[in-house]
Amino acid sequence: MLLNKLSSWETLSSKAGTYNYNHLDQLLDDQERQKQLMFSSLEHFVIDFSKQRLSKDVLDELIQLAKDANIEQKVNDLLSGEMVNQSEKRAALHTALRAPSSDECFLKDKQFNKQIQKSLNNMQVLIKRIHAGQWRGFTGKPIRDVVNIGVGGSDLGPLMTTFALQEFASEDTKHINIHFASSIDGAQLADMLPKLNPETTLFCLVSKSFTTIDTLSNANTAVTWLKAAGAHESFLKKLHFIGISSSKEKMSDWGIGTSNQLLFWDWVGGRYSLWSTVGFSIALKIGMSGFREFLAGAHSVDKHLASTKLENNIPVLLSLIDIWNCNFLSINAHAILPYDGRLKYFPSYLGQLEMESNGKSVTINNEDIDYHTCPILWGEVGPNAQHAFYQLLHQGTESVNSDFIIAVKRDAGSSIDEKKSFIEHHFLNISNCLAQSRVLALGSSALSEEEQAQLSSHQQYSGNQPSTTILIDQLTPFTIGSLIALYEHKVFISAVLWDINPFDQWGVELGKSIAKKIQPALTNNQSESLDASTAALISKINSTMSEVVEQNEEEQP
Ligand code: F6P
């Protein structure tokens, strides 16, 4: 049902009027309110919503909204494998990928779990061969570098998680370097290939469809590079390529033999696929036991989602806060601010997870929507963002909702003195994280009366910017698995409330097909069918490129 037809909509709309005028500096000293808005119902996490612009009465009404939307049934549909992705007539079973055993999975058909365990074991076999130095390149040397070639969900999740968990690299991976190439312009390969040894480099082609031109063009460049180094066409793909896809046929057509193929299912959405064999780079980095810990962390959130009443259900609460900001306070910008350099790719990962899932404007039944759905989401490592865009957050004209994410326990450095200096970093980091969310909420009233009196107008902070603070006891494979699953389920709950399908992405197709129409004009200059702007740009580009070609020809010996 459309969000604004749910019975609690009117009550919440009238309450929003109050909270649009209630400044957070009138709410933040209420200790009873603070207790009511801090939650530790999920192991390893504390979530503080008390810097959000609401109180318990609103949260209670939002919980009622979730009940009106039949959230509990929808969660059950998701977890049990119902066709929740209506436009593609599929289930969305990323949760099944991380159930430790069949009796733990929520599926009615327990057989699935055996297939999933088998696919993980197939992945483990390839990883063990690489770790043991048994995977040899075309000159017989063991593999030393693995390049994950993929884009979107075939890149962002593995990249983000592999980077975040580097300190958990298993002993047998210390000698393996993992790299990521995704962009269609070839920039990453252009930078990376000259530094790699073709004899000891393995390419992992990750693509659910195995038709994505970004990935296939990078793959072809890798083939050219290997051939130039003397690898013979007849065996270079067998020795230097692994394929990870839901399409066995397309991997075979490209030239990847079945022994070098890892499969996953079409009911795994691309941006939800890092729990499957798409997580190959993660498992290569932290080992299969670490990867199973990662899965277990996500599974613990699945169990929390399935068994916790709405009032304490963290993904539900995260979603309801988003709905309150987007649909009742008209705050449609959402900043993700991890105070942890290890999570530097987390904001861009969430960018796809949230905006490709919920950037929709028709309902699951194809009705037009006349309310906001997914906000604009972006982010950066918090302490660095303080030197980048916090000026806008503090003194700009836009209302922004922020998520502050920080690990409470950190352990870095080897010597005593090193450990001491990293502890100093840690305290600086925590104090900045807490200070920024406090100033965003209170503005200048974070200062004493006397200090405020000294401020001239350009030094004033209006405050009242809402934020949520997520404390993680420490960053481990388990807790990062939980963190990702928290956001996955928040996205799903929000989609249910917005009455949209979070598992398809029809909006990304037209750009790709138009690109195919434009490409010939770059060589034959035929742009009559294009708009004046695009045609003029092509003309300018072609004339510049022809100058470069002429110049190159003149310089040819
Ligand atoms: O174009 C968007 C998209 O389909 C994403 O949903 C997906 O994660 C990415 O492209 C890559 O797709 P594939 O894994 O099929 O190469």
Coordinates of C-alpha atoms and ligand atoms in Angstrom, one line a residue:
M1 CA 0.0 0.0 0.0
L2 CA 1.2 3.5 -0.8
L3 CA 3.0 5.0 2.3
N4 CA 0.7 8.0 2.5
K5 CA -2.3 5.8 2.6
L6 CA -1.2 4.0 5.8
S7 CA -3.3 4.9 8.8
S8 CA -0.5 6.4 10.8
W9 CA 0.6 8.8 8.0
E10 CA -1.8 11.6 9.2
T11 CA -0.8 11.3 12.8
L12 CA 2.9 11.4 11.9
S13 CA 2.3 14.4 9.5
S14 CA 0.8 16.4 12.3
K15 CA 3.6 15.5 14.7
A16 CA 6.2 16.5 12.1
G17 CA 4.9 20.1 12.4
T18 CA 5.9 20.1 16.0
Y19 CA 9.3 18.6 15.3
N20 CA 10.0 21.0 12.5
Y21 CA 9.9 23.8 15.1
N22 CA 11.4 21.9 18.0
H23 CA 15.1 22.4 17.9
L24 CA 17.4 19.6 19.1
D25 CA 18.8 21.9 21.7
Q26 CA 15.4 21.7 23.5
L27 CA 15.5 17.9 23.4
L28 CA 19.1 16.8 24.0
D29 CA 19.2 17.3 27.8
D30 CA 16.3 15.1 28.5
Q31 CA 18.0 12.0 29.9
E32 CA 14.8 9.9 30.0
R33 CA 14.3 10.6 26.2
Q34 CA 18.0 9.7 25.6
K35 CA 17.5 6.3 27.3
Q36 CA 14.4 5.7 25.2
L37 CA 16.3 6.4 22.0
M38 CA 19.5 4.3 22.6
F39 CA 19.4 0.6 21.6
S40 CA 21.8 -2.3 22.4
S41 CA 19.5 -5.1 21.4
L42 CA 22.0 -6.4 18.8
E43 CA 25.2 -8.0 20.1
H44 CA 28.4 -5.9 19.4
F45 CA 26.4 -2.7 18.5
V46 CA 24.9 0.3 20.3
I47 CA 22.7 2.6 18.2
D48 CA 22.0 6.0 19.4
F49 CA 19.0 7.8 17.8
S50 CA 18.8 10.6 20.5
K51 CA 20.3 13.2 18.1
Q52 CA 17.4 12.5 15.7
R53 CA 14.6 15.1 15.7
L54 CA 11.9 13.1 17.4
S55 CA 10.9 11.7 20.7
K56 CA 9.4 8.4 21.9
D57 CA 5.8 9.4 21.0
V58 CA 6.9 9.8 17.3
L59 CA 8.9 6.6 17.4
D60 CA 5.9 4.7 18.8
E61 CA 3.8 6.1 15.9
L62 CA 6.5 5.1 13.4
I63 CA 6.4 1.5 14.9
Q64 CA 2.7 1.6 14.3
L65 CA 3.4 2.7 10.7
A66 CA 5.6 -0.4 10.3
K67 CA 2.7 -2.6 11.7
D68 CA 0.3 -0.9 9.3
A69 CA 2.7 -1.9 6.5
N70 CA 2.6 -5.5 7.7
I71 CA 6.4 -5.5 8.1
E72 CA 6.6 -8.8 10.0
Q73 CA 4.9 -10.7 7.2
K74 CA 7.1 -9.0 4.6
V75 CA 10.3 -10.0 6.5
N76 CA 9.0 -13.5 6.6
D77 CA 8.4 -13.5 2.9
L78 CA 12.0 -12.2 2.3
L79 CA 13.6 -14.8 4.5
S80 CA 11.5 -17.8 3.4
G81 CA 12.2 -17.3 -0.3
E82 CA 8.9 -15.7 -1.5
M83 CA 9.0 -13.8 -4.8
V84 CA 9.8 -10.4 -3.3
N85 CA 11.3 -9.2 -6.6
Q86 CA 8.1 -9.1 -8.6
S87 CA 9.4 -7.4 -11.8
E88 CA 12.0 -10.1 -12.3
K89 CA 9.8 -12.8 -10.8
R90 CA 12.5 -13.9 -8.3
A91 CA 13.2 -14.4 -4.7
A92 CA 16.0 -12.4 -3.0
L93 CA 17.8 -15.0 -1.0
H94 CA 21.1 -13.3 0.0
T95 CA 20.1 -14.4 3.6
A96 CA 20.2 -18.0 2.6
L97 CA 23.9 -17.6 1.5
R98 CA 25.0 -17.0 5.0
A99 CA 23.0 -19.5 7.0
P100 CA 25.6 -21.8 8.7
S101 CA 23.7 -25.0 8.1
S102 CA 20.3 -26.1 6.7
D103 CA 18.6 -26.2 10.1
E104 CA 19.5 -22.5 10.6
C105 CA 18.3 -21.3 7.2
F106 CA 14.8 -19.8 7.1
L107 CA 14.0 -21.5 3.8
K108 CA 11.2 -24.0 3.4
D109 CA 13.3 -25.9 1.0
K110 CA 16.3 -26.9 3.0
Q111 CA 18.0 -28.5 0.0
F112 CA 19.2 -25.1 -1.1
N113 CA 21.5 -24.9 1.8
K114 CA 23.4 -27.9 0.7
Q115 CA 24.0 -26.4 -2.8
I116 CA 25.2 -23.2 -1.1
Q117 CA 27.6 -25.0 1.1
K118 CA 28.9 -26.8 -2.0
S119 CA 29.5 -23.6 -3.8
L120 CA 31.5 -22.3 -0.8
N121 CA 33.5 -25.5 -0.8
N122 CA 34.2 -25.1 -4.5
M123 CA 35.5 -21.6 -3.8
Q124 CA 37.6 -22.9 -1.0
V125 CA 39.3 -25.4 -3.3
L126 CA 40.5 -22.7 -5.7
I127 CA 41.6 -20.5 -2.8
K128 CA 43.6 -23.3 -1.2
R129 CA 45.4 -23.9 -4.5
I130 CA 46.4 -20.2 -4.7
H131 CA 47.3 -20.0 -1.0
A132 CA 49.5 -23.1 -1.3
G133 CA 51.3 -21.8 -4.4
Q134 CA 49.9 -24.6 -6.5
W135 CA 48.2 -22.3 -9.0
R136 CA 50.9 -21.6 -11.5
G137 CA 51.1 -19.1 -14.4
F138 CA 52.2 -19.8 -18.0
T139 CA 55.9 -20.0 -17.0
G140 CA 55.2 -22.3 -14.1
K141 CA 55.6 -19.7 -11.3
P142 CA 53.1 -19.5 -8.5
I143 CA 50.5 -16.7 -8.5
R144 CA 51.4 -13.7 -6.5
D145 CA 48.8 -11.1 -7.6
V146 CA 45.0 -11.6 -8.1
V147 CA 43.0 -8.9 -9.9
N148 CA 39.2 -8.8 -9.3
I149 CA 37.7 -7.5 -12.5
G150 CA 34.0 -6.5 -11.9
V151 CA 31.8 -3.4 -11.4
G152 CA 28.9 -2.4 -9.2
G153 CA 28.0 -5.3 -6.9
S154 CA 30.7 -7.4 -8.5
D155 CA 33.3 -4.9 -7.2
L156 CA 32.1 -2.5 -4.4
G157 CA 31.3 -5.2 -1.8
P158 CA 34.5 -7.3 -2.3
L159 CA 36.6 -4.1 -2.5
M160 CA 35.1 -2.5 0.6
T161 CA 35.3 -5.6 2.7
T162 CA 38.7 -6.8 1.6
F163 CA 40.1 -3.3 2.4
A164 CA 38.3 -3.1 5.8
L165 CA 39.6 -6.5 6.9
Q166 CA 43.3 -6.3 5.8
E167 CA 44.5 -6.8 9.4
F168 CA 42.7 -10.1 9.4
A169 CA 44.6 -11.4 6.4
S170 CA 45.4 -15.1 7.1
E171 CA 49.0 -16.1 7.3
D172 CA 48.8 -18.0 4.0
T173 CA 47.6 -14.8 2.1
K174 CA 50.4 -12.5 3.2
H175 CA 52.2 -13.3 0.0
I176 CA 49.2 -12.7 -2.2
N177 CA 48.3 -9.1 -3.3
I178 CA 44.7 -8.4 -4.3
H179 CA 43.7 -5.6 -6.7
F180 CA 40.5 -4.3 -8.1
A181 CA 39.7 -3.1 -11.6
S182 CA 36.2 -1.9 -12.5
S183 CA 36.0 1.2 -14.6
I184 CA 35.2 1.1 -18.3
D185 CA 37.9 3.7 -19.0
G186 CA 40.6 1.2 -18.2
A187 CA 42.3 3.7 -15.8
Q188 CA 42.9 1.1 -13.1
L189 CA 44.4 -1.5 -15.4
A190 CA 46.5 1.2 -17.1
D191 CA 48.0 2.0 -13.7
M192 CA 48.2 -1.5 -12.4
L193 CA 49.4 -3.7 -15.3
P194 CA 52.9 -2.1 -15.6
K195 CA 53.5 -2.9 -11.9
L196 CA 52.4 -6.6 -12.2
N197 CA 54.2 -9.6 -13.5
P198 CA 52.1 -11.4 -16.2
E199 CA 53.7 -14.7 -15.2
T200 CA 52.3 -14.6 -11.7
T201 CA 49.0 -12.7 -12.1
L202 CA 45.5 -14.3 -12.0
F203 CA 42.4 -12.4 -13.1
C204 CA 39.1 -13.1 -11.4
L205 CA 36.2 -12.0 -13.7
V206 CA 33.2 -11.3 -11.6
S207 CA 29.9 -10.6 -13.4
K208 CA 26.5 -12.0 -12.6
S209 CA 25.3 -11.5 -16.2
F210 CA 28.8 -11.9 -17.8
T211 CA 27.7 -9.3 -20.4
T212 CA 28.7 -6.1 -18.6
I213 CA 30.9 -4.2 -21.1
D214 CA 32.9 -2.6 -18.3
T215 CA 34.1 -6.0 -17.1
L216 CA 34.5 -7.7 -20.5
S217 CA 36.5 -4.7 -21.9
N218 CA 38.8 -4.9 -18.9
A219 CA 39.1 -8.7 -19.3
N220 CA 40.0 -8.3 -23.0
T221 CA 42.8 -5.8 -22.0
A222 CA 44.1 -8.4 -19.6
V223 CA 44.2 -11.0 -22.3
T224 CA 46.1 -8.6 -24.6
W225 CA 48.6 -7.9 -21.8
L226 CA 49.2 -11.6 -21.2
K227 CA 49.6 -12.4 -24.9
A228 CA 52.2 -9.5 -25.2
A229 CA 54.1 -11.2 -22.4
G230 CA 54.3 -14.5 -24.3
A231 CA 51.4 -16.4 -22.9
H232 CA 49.9 -18.6 -25.6
E233 CA 46.3 -18.1 -26.5
S234 CA 45.6 -21.8 -26.2
F235 CA 46.1 -21.9 -22.4
L236 CA 46.3 -18.4 -21.1
K237 CA 42.7 -18.4 -20.0
K238 CA 43.0 -21.7 -18.2
L239 CA 46.1 -20.5 -16.3
H240 CA 45.2 -16.9 -15.7
F241 CA 41.4 -16.5 -15.4
I242 CA 38.7 -17.5 -13.0
G243 CA 35.1 -16.7 -13.8
I244 CA 32.4 -16.0 -11.2
S245 CA 28.9 -15.6 -12.5
S246 CA 25.3 -16.9 -12.5
S247 CA 25.8 -17.8 -16.2
K248 CA 27.8 -20.9 -16.8
E249 CA 27.2 -20.7 -20.5
K250 CA 28.5 -17.1 -20.9
M251 CA 31.6 -18.0 -18.9
S252 CA 32.3 -21.0 -21.1
D253 CA 31.6 -18.9 -24.3
W254 CA 34.2 -16.4 -23.2
G255 CA 36.7 -19.2 -22.8
I256 CA 36.7 -20.1 -19.1
G257 CA 36.7 -23.8 -18.5
T258 CA 34.3 -25.3 -15.9
S259 CA 37.1 -26.1 -13.5
N260 CA 37.8 -22.3 -13.3
Q261 CA 34.2 -21.3 -12.9
L262 CA 32.5 -20.4 -9.6
L263 CA 28.7 -20.1 -9.9
F264 CA 26.0 -18.3 -8.0
W265 CA 22.2 -18.1 -8.5
D266 CA 20.0 -15.6 -10.3
W267 CA 18.0 -15.0 -7.1
V268 CA 21.1 -13.3 -5.6
G269 CA 20.9 -9.6 -6.5
G270 CA 24.2 -8.1 -7.7
R271 CA 24.4 -5.6 -4.8
Y272 CA 23.6 -8.4 -2.3
S273 CA 26.0 -10.9 -3.7
L274 CA 29.2 -10.5 -1.7
W275 CA 28.0 -13.4 0.5
S276 CA 28.3 -15.8 -2.5
T277 CA 31.3 -16.8 -4.6
V278 CA 31.4 -13.1 -5.5
G279 CA 33.1 -12.8 -2.1
F280 CA 36.1 -14.7 -3.6
S281 CA 38.5 -11.8 -3.0
I282 CA 37.3 -11.4 0.6
A283 CA 37.9 -15.1 1.3
L284 CA 41.2 -15.0 -0.5
K285 CA 42.3 -12.2 1.8
I286 CA 41.0 -13.4 5.2
G287 CA 40.8 -17.1 4.5
M288 CA 37.7 -19.3 4.5
S289 CA 37.4 -19.4 8.3
G290 CA 37.4 -15.6 8.3
F291 CA 34.9 -15.5 5.5
R292 CA 32.6 -17.9 7.4
E293 CA 32.9 -15.5 10.4
F294 CA 31.8 -12.7 8.0
L295 CA 28.8 -14.8 7.0
A296 CA 28.0 -15.5 10.6
G297 CA 27.9 -11.8 11.5
A298 CA 25.3 -11.2 8.8
H299 CA 23.4 -14.3 9.8
S300 CA 23.2 -13.0 13.4
V301 CA 21.4 -9.9 12.0
D302 CA 19.1 -12.1 10.0
K303 CA 18.1 -13.9 13.2
H304 CA 17.8 -10.5 15.0
L305 CA 15.5 -9.3 12.2
A306 CA 13.4 -12.4 12.3
S307 CA 13.0 -12.7 16.0
T308 CA 13.1 -9.2 17.6
K309 CA 9.9 -7.3 18.2
L310 CA 9.7 -4.1 16.1
E311 CA 10.3 -1.8 19.0
N312 CA 13.8 -3.2 19.4
N313 CA 14.5 -4.3 15.9
I314 CA 17.5 -2.4 14.7
P315 CA 17.0 -2.6 10.9
V316 CA 13.4 -1.6 11.4
L317 CA 14.4 1.4 13.6
L318 CA 17.1 2.5 11.2
S319 CA 14.5 2.4 8.4
L320 CA 11.8 4.3 10.4
I321 CA 14.3 7.0 11.2
D322 CA 15.0 7.4 7.4
I323 CA 11.3 7.5 6.7
W324 CA 10.8 10.2 9.4
N325 CA 13.6 12.3 7.9
C326 CA 12.7 11.8 4.2
N327 CA 8.9 11.8 4.3
F328 CA 8.0 13.9 7.3
L329 CA 10.9 16.3 7.9
S330 CA 11.8 16.7 4.2
I331 CA 15.4 15.9 4.8
N332 CA 16.5 14.1 1.6
A333 CA 20.3 14.1 2.0
H334 CA 22.0 11.3 4.0
A335 CA 25.7 11.4 4.8
I336 CA 27.5 8.2 5.8
L337 CA 30.5 9.2 8.1
P338 CA 32.6 6.3 9.3
Y339 CA 35.1 7.4 11.8
D340 CA 37.4 4.6 10.7
G341 CA 39.8 4.7 7.7
R342 CA 39.3 1.0 7.2
L343 CA 35.7 1.8 6.1
K344 CA 36.8 4.3 3.5
Y345 CA 34.9 2.4 0.8
F346 CA 31.8 1.8 2.9
P347 CA 30.0 5.0 1.8
S348 CA 30.4 4.1 -1.9
Y349 CA 29.3 0.6 -1.2
L350 CA 26.2 1.9 0.5
G351 CA 25.7 4.2 -2.5
Q352 CA 24.8 1.3 -4.7
L353 CA 23.1 -0.8 -2.0
E354 CA 20.7 2.1 -1.1
M355 CA 20.3 4.2 -4.2
E356 CA 20.2 1.4 -6.7
S357 CA 17.8 -0.5 -4.5
N358 CA 15.4 2.3 -3.5
G359 CA 16.0 5.0 -6.1
K360 CA 12.5 4.3 -7.5
S361 CA 9.4 6.3 -8.2
V362 CA 6.7 3.6 -9.0
T363 CA 5.3 1.2 -6.5
I364 CA 5.8 -2.6 -6.7
N365 CA 2.3 -2.6 -8.4
N366 CA 3.4 0.1 -10.9
E367 CA 1.5 3.0 -9.3
D368 CA 3.1 6.4 -9.5
I369 CA 4.5 7.6 -6.2
D370 CA 3.8 11.2 -5.0
Y371 CA 6.2 11.0 -2.0
H372 CA 10.0 10.9 -1.5
T373 CA 11.8 7.6 -1.6
C374 CA 15.5 7.1 -1.3
P375 CA 17.5 10.2 -0.2
I376 CA 20.7 11.3 -1.9
L377 CA 23.4 9.3 -0.1
W378 CA 27.1 10.0 0.0
G379 CA 29.9 10.0 2.5
E380 CA 33.6 10.0 3.4
V381 CA 35.8 8.9 6.3
G382 CA 34.5 11.3 8.9
P383 CA 37.7 13.0 10.2
N384 CA 38.7 13.7 6.6
A385 CA 35.2 14.9 5.6
Q386 CA 35.6 17.5 8.4
H387 CA 38.2 19.1 6.1
A388 CA 36.0 18.6 3.0
F389 CA 32.2 19.1 3.2
Y390 CA 31.4 19.6 6.9
Q391 CA 31.2 23.4 6.2
L392 CA 28.0 22.7 4.3
L393 CA 26.7 20.5 7.1
H394 CA 27.3 23.1 9.7
Q395 CA 26.6 26.4 7.9
G396 CA 25.0 25.5 4.6
T397 CA 21.3 25.8 3.7
E398 CA 20.6 22.1 3.3
S399 CA 19.2 19.8 6.0
V400 CA 21.3 16.6 6.1
N401 CA 20.8 13.4 8.2
S402 CA 24.1 11.7 9.1
D403 CA 25.2 8.3 10.2
F404 CA 28.3 8.3 12.4
I405 CA 29.9 4.9 12.6
I406 CA 32.8 4.1 15.0
A407 CA 34.6 1.1 16.4
V408 CA 35.1 1.5 20.2
K409 CA 38.0 -0.9 20.5
R410 CA 41.0 -0.6 18.2
D411 CA 44.3 -2.2 18.4
A412 CA 47.1 -1.0 16.2
G413 CA 50.9 -0.9 16.3
S414 CA 53.4 -3.5 17.4
S415 CA 55.9 -1.8 19.8
I416 CA 54.7 -0.3 23.1
D417 CA 55.5 3.2 21.8
E418 CA 53.6 2.6 18.6
K419 CA 50.6 1.2 20.5
K420 CA 50.6 4.4 22.6
S421 CA 50.6 6.7 19.6
F422 CA 47.8 4.7 18.0
I423 CA 45.8 5.0 21.2
E424 CA 46.3 8.7 21.0
H425 CA 44.9 8.6 17.4
H426 CA 42.0 6.6 18.7
F427 CA 41.0 9.1 21.4
L428 CA 41.4 12.0 18.9
N429 CA 39.1 10.2 16.5
I430 CA 36.4 9.4 19.1
S431 CA 36.4 13.0 20.4
N432 CA 36.0 14.4 16.9
C433 CA 33.2 11.9 16.1
L434 CA 31.2 12.9 19.2
A435 CA 32.0 16.6 18.9
Q436 CA 30.8 16.8 15.3
S437 CA 27.5 15.1 15.9
R438 CA 27.0 17.3 19.0
V439 CA 27.7 20.5 17.1
L440 CA 25.5 19.4 14.2
A441 CA 22.7 18.9 16.7
L442 CA 23.2 21.9 19.0
G443 CA 24.9 24.4 16.7
S444 CA 26.4 27.4 18.6
S445 CA 24.5 26.3 21.7
A446 CA 27.2 23.7 22.1
L447 CA 29.1 26.6 23.6
S448 CA 28.5 28.4 26.8
E449 CA 26.3 31.6 26.9
E450 CA 29.4 33.7 27.3
E451 CA 31.2 32.0 24.4
Q452 CA 28.1 32.4 22.2
A453 CA 27.9 36.1 23.0
Q454 CA 31.3 36.5 21.3
L455 CA 30.2 35.0 18.0
S456 CA 29.5 37.3 15.0
S457 CA 26.9 36.2 12.5
H458 CA 29.3 34.4 10.1
Q459 CA 30.5 32.4 13.1
Q460 CA 27.0 31.2 14.1
Y461 CA 26.0 27.5 13.8
S462 CA 22.2 26.9 13.4
G463 CA 22.5 23.3 14.4
N464 CA 19.4 21.0 14.4
Q465 CA 21.0 18.6 11.9
P466 CA 20.0 15.1 12.9
S467 CA 22.3 12.2 13.2
T468 CA 22.5 8.6 14.3
T469 CA 25.6 7.2 16.0
I470 CA 26.4 3.5 15.5
L471 CA 29.0 2.2 18.0
I472 CA 30.6 -1.2 17.0
D473 CA 32.6 -2.8 19.8
Q474 CA 35.3 -3.6 17.3
L475 CA 35.8 -4.1 13.6
T476 CA 36.1 -7.9 12.8
P477 CA 34.9 -10.1 10.0
F478 CA 31.8 -10.9 12.2
T479 CA 30.9 -7.3 13.0
I480 CA 31.4 -6.0 9.4
G481 CA 29.2 -8.8 8.2
S482 CA 26.6 -7.6 10.7
L483 CA 27.0 -3.9 9.8
I484 CA 26.4 -4.7 6.1
A485 CA 23.4 -6.9 6.9
L486 CA 21.9 -4.1 9.1
Y487 CA 21.9 -1.7 6.1
E488 CA 20.7 -4.4 3.7
H489 CA 17.7 -5.1 5.9
K490 CA 17.1 -1.3 6.6
V491 CA 17.0 -0.9 2.8
F492 CA 14.4 -3.7 2.5
I493 CA 12.2 -2.4 5.3
S494 CA 12.3 1.1 3.8
A495 CA 11.3 -0.4 0.4
V496 CA 8.3 -2.1 2.0
L497 CA 7.2 1.2 3.6
W498 CA 7.7 3.0 0.3
D499 CA 5.9 0.1 -1.4
I500 CA 8.7 -0.3 -4.0
N501 CA 10.9 -3.2 -5.3
P502 CA 14.4 -2.9 -3.9
F503 CA 15.7 -5.8 -5.9
D504 CA 15.5 -4.7 -9.5
Q505 CA 17.3 -1.9 -11.4
W506 CA 15.6 -1.1 -14.6
G507 CA 16.9 2.5 -14.4
V508 CA 20.4 1.5 -15.3
E509 CA 19.6 -0.1 -18.7
L510 CA 18.8 2.9 -21.0
G511 CA 22.1 4.6 -20.5
K512 CA 23.9 1.5 -21.6
S513 CA 21.8 1.0 -24.7
I514 CA 22.2 4.7 -25.7
A515 CA 26.0 4.4 -25.3
K516 CA 25.9 1.6 -27.9
K517 CA 24.1 4.0 -30.3
I518 CA 26.5 6.9 -29.7
Q519 CA 29.8 4.9 -30.0
P520 CA 29.7 4.7 -33.9
A521 CA 29.3 8.4 -34.2
L522 CA 32.7 8.8 -32.5
T523 CA 34.3 7.1 -35.5
N524 CA 32.1 7.9 -38.5
N525 CA 30.8 11.3 -37.2
Q526 CA 27.2 10.4 -38.0
S527 CA 25.3 12.2 -35.3
E528 CA 22.3 13.5 -37.2
S529 CA 19.9 11.5 -35.0
L530 CA 21.3 12.9 -31.8
D531 CA 20.3 16.1 -30.0
A532 CA 22.2 19.3 -30.8
S533 CA 24.2 19.2 -27.6
T534 CA 25.4 15.7 -27.9
A535 CA 26.1 16.2 -31.7
A536 CA 28.1 19.3 -31.0
L537 CA 30.1 17.6 -28.3
I538 CA 30.9 14.7 -30.6
S539 CA 32.0 17.1 -33.3
K540 CA 34.4 18.8 -30.8
I541 CA 35.7 15.5 -29.5
N542 CA 36.3 14.1 -33.0
S543 CA 38.1 17.2 -34.1
T544 CA 40.4 17.2 -31.0
M545 CA 41.0 13.4 -31.4
S546 CA 41.8 13.8 -35.1
E547 CA 44.4 16.5 -34.2
V548 CA 45.9 14.0 -31.7
V549 CA 45.9 11.2 -34.4
E550 CA 47.6 13.5 -37.0
Q551 CA 50.2 14.6 -34.4
N552 CA 50.9 10.9 -33.5
E553 CA 51.2 10.1 -37.2
E554 CA 53.7 12.9 -37.7
E555 CA 55.7 11.7 -34.7
Q556 CA 55.8 8.1 -36.1
P557 CA 59.3 7.3 -37.1
Ligands
F6P1 O1 24.2 -1.8 -14.3 C1 24.0 -2.0 -12.9 C2 24.4 -3.4 -12.6 O2 23.6 -4.4 -13.2 C3 24.4 -3.6 -11.1 O3 23.2 -3.9 -10.6 C4 25.4 -4.8 -11.0 O4 25.9 -4.9 -9.7 C5 26.5 -4.3 -12.0 O5 25.8 -3.6 -13.0 C6 27.4 -5.4 -12.5 O6 26.6 -6.3 -13.1 P1 27.3 -7.8 -13.4 O7 27.6 -8.4 -12.1 O8 26.2 -8.6 -14.1 O9 28.5 -7.5 -14.3

